[in-house]
C-alpha cells in the first residue's frame, strides 16, 4: 500500500487529477481498447473532477475512449433527482468532458430487478477486461462505496441497507432531513473494487482520521472495510495532513520519506 500525504485538500485534488490523466495517457486508450475507470461521488472528489475538466478542456487528457463505472446509487431516486448520483455525476463531471454517453455506467436506483441490475453491472466490467483504476472515498466509519462496517470483504455489486451514521452524514444533501435520505442503495462490493488493477482512495479532513488509522495501521477487518486495501498489490491512499492526523508519527515519517511526488 502507498500512502501519499499532502498539505491540504486542494493539493490532494490536484494530485489525483494529474494521476488519473497520467494513467489514461499512459494506457493510450482506443475505441477497441478503452481505459476503464471506476468513479465515486460525494464532496471529496469534487476538486478532482473540477481539475480533470480543466485538463480535458486544455487538451491534456481525453475521455473519448474512457469507460466509467460509478460506485453506487440510491434506491428510489431517479436520474433527474438532484440528489441522485446520476445527477451529481452529469452536473459535476460528465456534462463538461468529451466522454461518450454510451460509455457511462451508473447503477439504476429505480430498477425493479435488483439482482439482474447488479449482475449485469458486474458482467459489463468483466466483458471489458476489468477496471483499470477504481477511485473511491472513505466514510468516517471506514466504509468504501456503500460497503458499511461488517460488509464481506469478498462482496460483489448488491443492495445494501445504510447505517444510521451514513444516513446522518448524507442528510446534509437532503435539507438535513433524515426522513428524506434513502435507506438503501445499490453498490459495488469490496471484492468488485479489489478486482481492479489499481485502487486510489481519497481522504481529506480530520473526520476521516480515525478511518485511516484503522485502514492503514490496524489489521484487515470487515469492521473497517477500507482496510481491505492492505491486500491490494496496487493500492494508494491519498490524503491531506488532517486526515493523516491520527496516524503514528513513525508511519507518517515513513511515507513522507518514500513518497516524492512521483507517479
CSV table of C-alpha atoms in Angstrom, one decimal:
chain,number,residue,atom,x,y,z
A,1,UNK,CA,0.0,0.0,0.0
A,2,UNK,CA,1.1,3.5,-0.8
A,3,UNK,CA,0.1,6.4,1.4
A,4,UNK,CA,0.6,9.8,0.0
A,5,UNK,CA,0.1,12.7,2.4
A,6,UNK,CA,-0.4,16.3,1.1
A,7,UNK,CA,-0.7,19.6,2.9
A,8,UNK,CA,-4.4,20.2,2.1
A,9,UNK,CA,-7.4,19.2,0.2
A,10,UNK,CA,-6.6,21.3,-2.9
A,11,UNK,CA,-3.3,19.6,-3.4
A,12,UNK,CA,-4.9,16.2,-2.9
A,13,UNK,CA,-7.4,17.1,-5.7
A,14,UNK,CA,-4.6,18.4,-8.0
A,15,UNK,CA,-2.5,15.3,-7.5
A,16,UNK,CA,-5.5,12.9,-8.0
A,17,UNK,CA,-6.5,14.7,-11.2
A,18,UNK,CA,-2.9,14.6,-12.6
A,19,UNK,CA,-2.6,11.0,-11.7
A,20,UNK,CA,-5.8,10.0,-13.4
A,21,UNK,CA,-4.8,11.9,-16.5
A,22,UNK,CA,-1.3,10.3,-16.4
A,23,UNK,CA,-2.8,6.8,-16.1
A,24,UNK,CA,-5.2,7.4,-19.1
A,25,UNK,CA,-2.5,8.8,-21.3
A,26,UNK,CA,0.0,6.1,-20.4
A,27,UNK,CA,-2.6,3.5,-21.3
A,28,UNK,CA,-3.2,5.1,-24.8
A,29,UNK,CA,-6.9,4.0,-25.0
A,30,UNK,CA,-8.6,3.5,-28.3
A,31,UNK,CA,-12.1,2.5,-29.5
A,32,UNK,CA,-11.2,-1.1,-29.3
A,33,UNK,CA,-9.1,-0.9,-26.1
A,34,UNK,CA,-10.8,1.7,-23.7
A,35,UNK,CA,-9.5,2.7,-20.3
A,36,UNK,CA,-11.9,1.5,-17.7
A,37,UNK,CA,-12.3,4.0,-14.8
A,38,UNK,CA,-14.3,3.5,-11.5
A,39,UNK,CA,-15.6,6.7,-10.0
A,40,UNK,CA,-17.0,7.9,-6.7
A,41,UNK,CA,-19.5,10.7,-5.7
A,42,UNK,CA,-19.5,12.9,-2.6
A,43,UNK,CA,-17.8,16.1,-1.6
A,44,UNK,CA,-14.2,14.6,-1.5
A,45,UNK,CA,-13.8,14.0,-5.3
A,46,UNK,CA,-15.3,17.3,-6.4
A,47,UNK,CA,-12.0,19.1,-6.6
A,48,UNK,CA,-10.5,16.3,-8.6
A,49,UNK,CA,-13.4,16.4,-11.1
A,50,UNK,CA,-13.0,20.2,-11.4
A,51,UNK,CA,-9.3,19.8,-12.2
A,52,UNK,CA,-9.9,16.9,-14.6
A,53,UNK,CA,-12.4,19.1,-16.5
A,54,UNK,CA,-9.7,21.8,-16.8
A,55,UNK,CA,-7.2,19.2,-18.1
A,56,UNK,CA,-9.7,17.9,-20.6
A,57,UNK,CA,-10.6,21.4,-21.9
A,58,UNK,CA,-6.9,22.3,-22.2
A,59,UNK,CA,-6.3,19.1,-24.3
A,60,UNK,CA,-4.1,17.4,-21.7
A,61,UNK,CA,-6.4,14.4,-21.4
A,62,UNK,CA,-9.3,13.0,-23.4
A,63,UNK,CA,-12.2,10.8,-22.2
A,64,UNK,CA,-13.2,9.9,-25.7
A,65,UNK,CA,-12.1,6.3,-25.2
A,66,UNK,CA,-12.7,6.0,-21.4
A,67,UNK,CA,-15.5,3.8,-20.0
A,68,UNK,CA,-16.7,4.7,-16.5
A,69,UNK,CA,-18.5,2.7,-13.7
A,70,UNK,CA,-19.8,4.6,-10.7
A,71,UNK,CA,-19.6,3.0,-7.3
A,72,UNK,CA,-23.2,3.3,-6.2
A,73,UNK,CA,-26.6,4.8,-6.5
A,74,UNK,CA,-29.5,5.4,-4.1
A,75,UNK,CA,-32.5,3.1,-4.4
A,76,UNK,CA,-35.7,5.1,-5.2
A,77,UNK,CA,-34.1,8.2,-6.8
A,78,UNK,CA,-34.5,8.6,-10.5
A,79,UNK,CA,-31.9,10.1,-12.8
A,80,UNK,CA,-33.4,13.6,-12.6
A,81,UNK,CA,-33.5,13.8,-8.8
A,82,UNK,CA,-30.9,16.4,-7.7
A,83,UNK,CA,-29.5,14.1,-5.0
A,84,UNK,CA,-29.2,11.1,-7.3
A,85,UNK,CA,-25.7,10.1,-8.2
A,86,UNK,CA,-26.7,10.2,-11.9
A,87,UNK,CA,-27.5,13.9,-11.5
A,88,UNK,CA,-24.3,14.5,-9.4
A,89,UNK,CA,-22.0,12.9,-12.0
A,90,UNK,CA,-23.5,14.7,-15.0
A,91,UNK,CA,-23.7,18.1,-13.3
A,92,UNK,CA,-20.2,17.9,-11.8
A,93,UNK,CA,-18.3,16.0,-14.4
A,94,UNK,CA,-19.8,14.2,-17.4
A,95,UNK,CA,-21.5,17.2,-18.9
A,96,UNK,CA,-18.2,19.1,-19.1
A,97,UNK,CA,-15.9,16.5,-20.7
A,98,UNK,CA,-15.6,14.6,-24.0
A,99,UNK,CA,-17.0,11.3,-22.8
A,100,UNK,CA,-19.5,9.3,-24.8
A,101,UNK,CA,-22.8,8.7,-23.0
A,102,UNK,CA,-22.8,5.1,-24.1
A,103,UNK,CA,-19.5,4.7,-22.1
A,104,UNK,CA,-21.0,5.9,-18.8
A,105,UNK,CA,-22.3,3.2,-16.4
A,106,UNK,CA,-24.3,4.1,-13.3
A,107,UNK,CA,-26.4,1.7,-11.3
A,108,UNK,CA,-30.2,2.2,-11.8
A,109,UNK,CA,-31.8,3.0,-8.5
A,110,UNK,CA,-35.3,2.7,-10.0
A,111,UNK,CA,-34.8,-0.9,-11.2
A,112,UNK,CA,-37.4,-3.4,-10.2
A,113,UNK,CA,-34.9,-6.3,-10.5
A,114,UNK,CA,-32.0,-5.6,-8.2
A,115,UNK,CA,-30.3,-8.9,-8.8
A,116,UNK,CA,-30.3,-8.5,-12.6
A,117,UNK,CA,-29.1,-4.9,-12.4
A,118,UNK,CA,-26.2,-5.8,-10.1
A,119,UNK,CA,-25.3,-8.9,-12.1
A,120,UNK,CA,-25.4,-7.0,-15.4
A,121,UNK,CA,-23.1,-4.4,-13.8
A,122,UNK,CA,-20.5,-7.0,-12.8
A,123,UNK,CA,-20.8,-8.6,-16.2
A,124,UNK,CA,-20.2,-5.3,-18.1
A,125,UNK,CA,-17.0,-4.7,-16.1
A,126,UNK,CA,-15.9,-8.3,-16.8
A,127,UNK,CA,-16.6,-8.1,-20.5
A,128,UNK,CA,-14.3,-5.0,-20.7
A,129,UNK,CA,-11.5,-6.9,-19.1
A,130,UNK,CA,-12.0,-5.4,-15.7
A,131,UNK,CA,-11.5,-1.9,-14.2
A,132,UNK,CA,-8.1,-0.3,-14.8
A,133,UNK,CA,-8.3,2.2,-12.0
A,134,UNK,CA,-11.0,2.4,-9.3
A,135,UNK,CA,-11.2,5.7,-7.4
A,136,UNK,CA,-13.1,5.9,-4.1
A,137,UNK,CA,-13.6,7.9,-1.0
A,138,UNK,CA,-13.9,6.7,2.6
A,139,UNK,CA,-16.5,7.3,5.2
A,140,UNK,CA,-15.9,8.2,8.8
A,141,UNK,CA,-16.6,4.6,9.8
A,142,UNK,CA,-14.2,3.4,7.2
A,143,UNK,CA,-16.7,2.3,4.5
A,144,UNK,CA,-15.9,2.4,0.8
A,145,UNK,CA,-18.8,3.0,-1.6
A,146,UNK,CA,-21.8,1.8,0.5
A,147,UNK,CA,-19.9,-1.2,1.9
A,148,UNK,CA,-20.8,-0.4,5.5
A,149,UNK,CA,-19.0,-1.9,8.5
A,150,UNK,CA,-19.3,-5.7,8.6
A,151,UNK,CA,-19.7,-6.0,4.9
A,152,UNK,CA,-18.0,-9.0,3.4
A,153,UNK,CA,-14.5,-8.2,2.0
A,154,UNK,CA,-15.3,-10.5,-0.9
A,155,UNK,CA,-18.7,-8.9,-1.7
A,156,UNK,CA,-19.9,-8.1,-5.2
A,157,UNK,CA,-22.4,-5.5,-6.5
A,158,UNK,CA,-25.6,-5.7,-4.5
A,159,UNK,CA,-28.2,-4.0,-2.4
A,160,UNK,CA,-27.0,-2.5,0.9
A,161,UNK,CA,-29.0,-1.1,3.8
A,162,UNK,CA,-27.4,2.1,5.0
A,163,UNK,CA,-26.4,2.6,8.6
A,164,UNK,CA,-27.7,5.4,10.8
A,165,UNK,CA,-24.3,7.2,10.7
A,166,UNK,CA,-24.2,7.2,6.9
A,167,UNK,CA,-27.8,8.4,6.7
A,168,UNK,CA,-27.0,11.2,9.1
A,169,UNK,CA,-23.8,12.1,7.3
A,170,UNK,CA,-25.7,12.3,3.9
A,171,UNK,CA,-28.6,14.2,5.3
A,172,UNK,CA,-26.7,17.4,4.7
A,173,UNK,CA,-27.6,16.9,1.0
A,174,UNK,CA,-31.3,16.4,1.9
A,175,UNK,CA,-32.0,19.6,3.8
A,176,UNK,CA,-30.7,18.0,6.9
A,177,UNK,CA,-33.9,16.0,7.0
A,178,UNK,CA,-33.2,12.3,7.9
A,179,UNK,CA,-36.6,11.2,6.6
A,180,UNK,CA,-35.6,12.3,3.1
A,181,UNK,CA,-32.5,10.2,2.9
A,182,UNK,CA,-32.8,6.8,1.1
A,183,UNK,CA,-32.2,3.9,3.5
A,184,UNK,CA,-30.9,1.6,0.8
A,185,UNK,CA,-28.5,1.7,-2.1
A,186,UNK,CA,-27.0,-0.3,-4.9
A,187,UNK,CA,-23.3,-0.5,-4.5
A,188,UNK,CA,-20.3,-2.3,-5.9
A,189,UNK,CA,-18.8,-4.7,-3.4
A,190,UNK,CA,-15.4,-4.7,-1.8
A,191,UNK,CA,-14.5,-7.7,-4.0
A,192,UNK,CA,-15.5,-5.7,-7.0
A,193,UNK,CA,-13.3,-2.8,-6.1
A,194,UNK,CA,-10.4,-5.1,-5.2
A,195,UNK,CA,-10.6,-6.8,-8.6
A,196,UNK,CA,-9.4,-3.5,-10.2
A,197,UNK,CA,-5.8,-3.3,-11.5
A,198,UNK,CA,-5.3,-0.3,-9.2
A,199,UNK,CA,-7.3,1.4,-6.4
A,200,UNK,CA,-7.0,5.0,-5.3
A,201,UNK,CA,-8.8,6.1,-2.1
A,202,UNK,CA,-9.1,9.8,-1.4
A,203,UNK,CA,-9.5,11.1,2.2
A,204,UNK,CA,-9.5,14.7,3.4
A,205,UNK,CA,-10.4,16.3,6.8
A,206,UNK,CA,-10.0,15.4,10.4
A,207,UNK,CA,-13.2,13.4,10.4
A,208,UNK,CA,-11.5,10.8,8.3
A,209,UNK,CA,-8.5,10.4,10.6
A,210,UNK,CA,-9.8,7.5,12.6
A,211,UNK,CA,-10.8,5.6,9.5
A,212,UNK,CA,-7.3,6.0,8.0
A,213,UNK,CA,-5.7,4.9,11.3
A,214,UNK,CA,-7.7,1.6,11.2
A,215,UNK,CA,-7.3,1.2,7.5
A,216,UNK,CA,-3.6,1.7,7.4
A,217,UNK,CA,-2.2,0.8,10.9
A,218,UNK,CA,-4.6,-1.8,12.2
A,219,UNK,CA,-5.3,-5.3,10.9
A,220,UNK,CA,-7.6,-6.2,7.9
A,221,UNK,CA,-11.1,-6.3,9.2
A,222,UNK,CA,-14.7,-6.2,7.8
A,223,UNK,CA,-15.4,-3.6,10.6
A,224,UNK,CA,-13.3,-1.1,8.7
A,225,UNK,CA,-13.8,-2.1,5.0
A,226,UNK,CA,-11.1,0.4,3.8
A,227,UNK,CA,-8.6,-1.9,5.5
A,228,UNK,CA,-9.1,-4.4,2.6
A,229,UNK,CA,-6.8,-2.1,0.6
A,230,UNK,CA,-3.9,-3.6,2.6
A,231,UNK,CA,-4.2,-6.7,0.4
A,232,UNK,CA,-4.3,-4.9,-2.9
A,233,UNK,CA,-1.0,-5.1,-4.9
A,234,UNK,CA,-1.5,-1.6,-6.2
A,235,UNK,CA,-3.5,0.3,-3.6
A,236,UNK,CA,-3.0,4.0,-2.9
A,237,UNK,CA,-4.4,6.2,-0.1
A,238,UNK,CA,-4.1,9.8,-1.0
A,239,UNK,CA,-4.9,12.1,1.9
A,240,UNK,CA,-4.3,15.5,3.5
A,241,UNK,CA,-2.5,16.1,6.8
A,242,UNK,CA,-5.7,16.5,8.6
A,243,UNK,CA,-6.9,13.0,7.5
A,244,UNK,CA,-3.5,11.6,8.5
A,245,UNK,CA,-3.5,13.2,11.9
A,246,UNK,CA,-4.4,10.0,13.8
A,247,UNK,CA,-1.5,8.0,12.3
A,248,UNK,CA,1.6,7.4,14.3
A,249,UNK,CA,4.5,9.7,13.8
A,250,UNK,CA,6.7,6.8,12.5
A,251,UNK,CA,4.0,5.9,10.0
A,252,UNK,CA,3.8,9.5,8.7
A,253,UNK,CA,7.6,9.9,8.6
A,254,UNK,CA,8.0,6.6,6.7
A,255,UNK,CA,5.5,7.5,3.9
A,256,UNK,CA,6.6,11.1,3.7
A,257,UNK,CA,10.2,9.9,3.2
A,258,UNK,CA,9.5,7.4,0.4
A,259,UNK,CA,6.8,9.3,-1.5
A,260,UNK,CA,8.5,12.1,-3.5
A,261,UNK,CA,5.6,13.3,-5.8
A,262,UNK,CA,6.4,10.6,-8.3
A,263,UNK,CA,3.6,8.7,-10.1
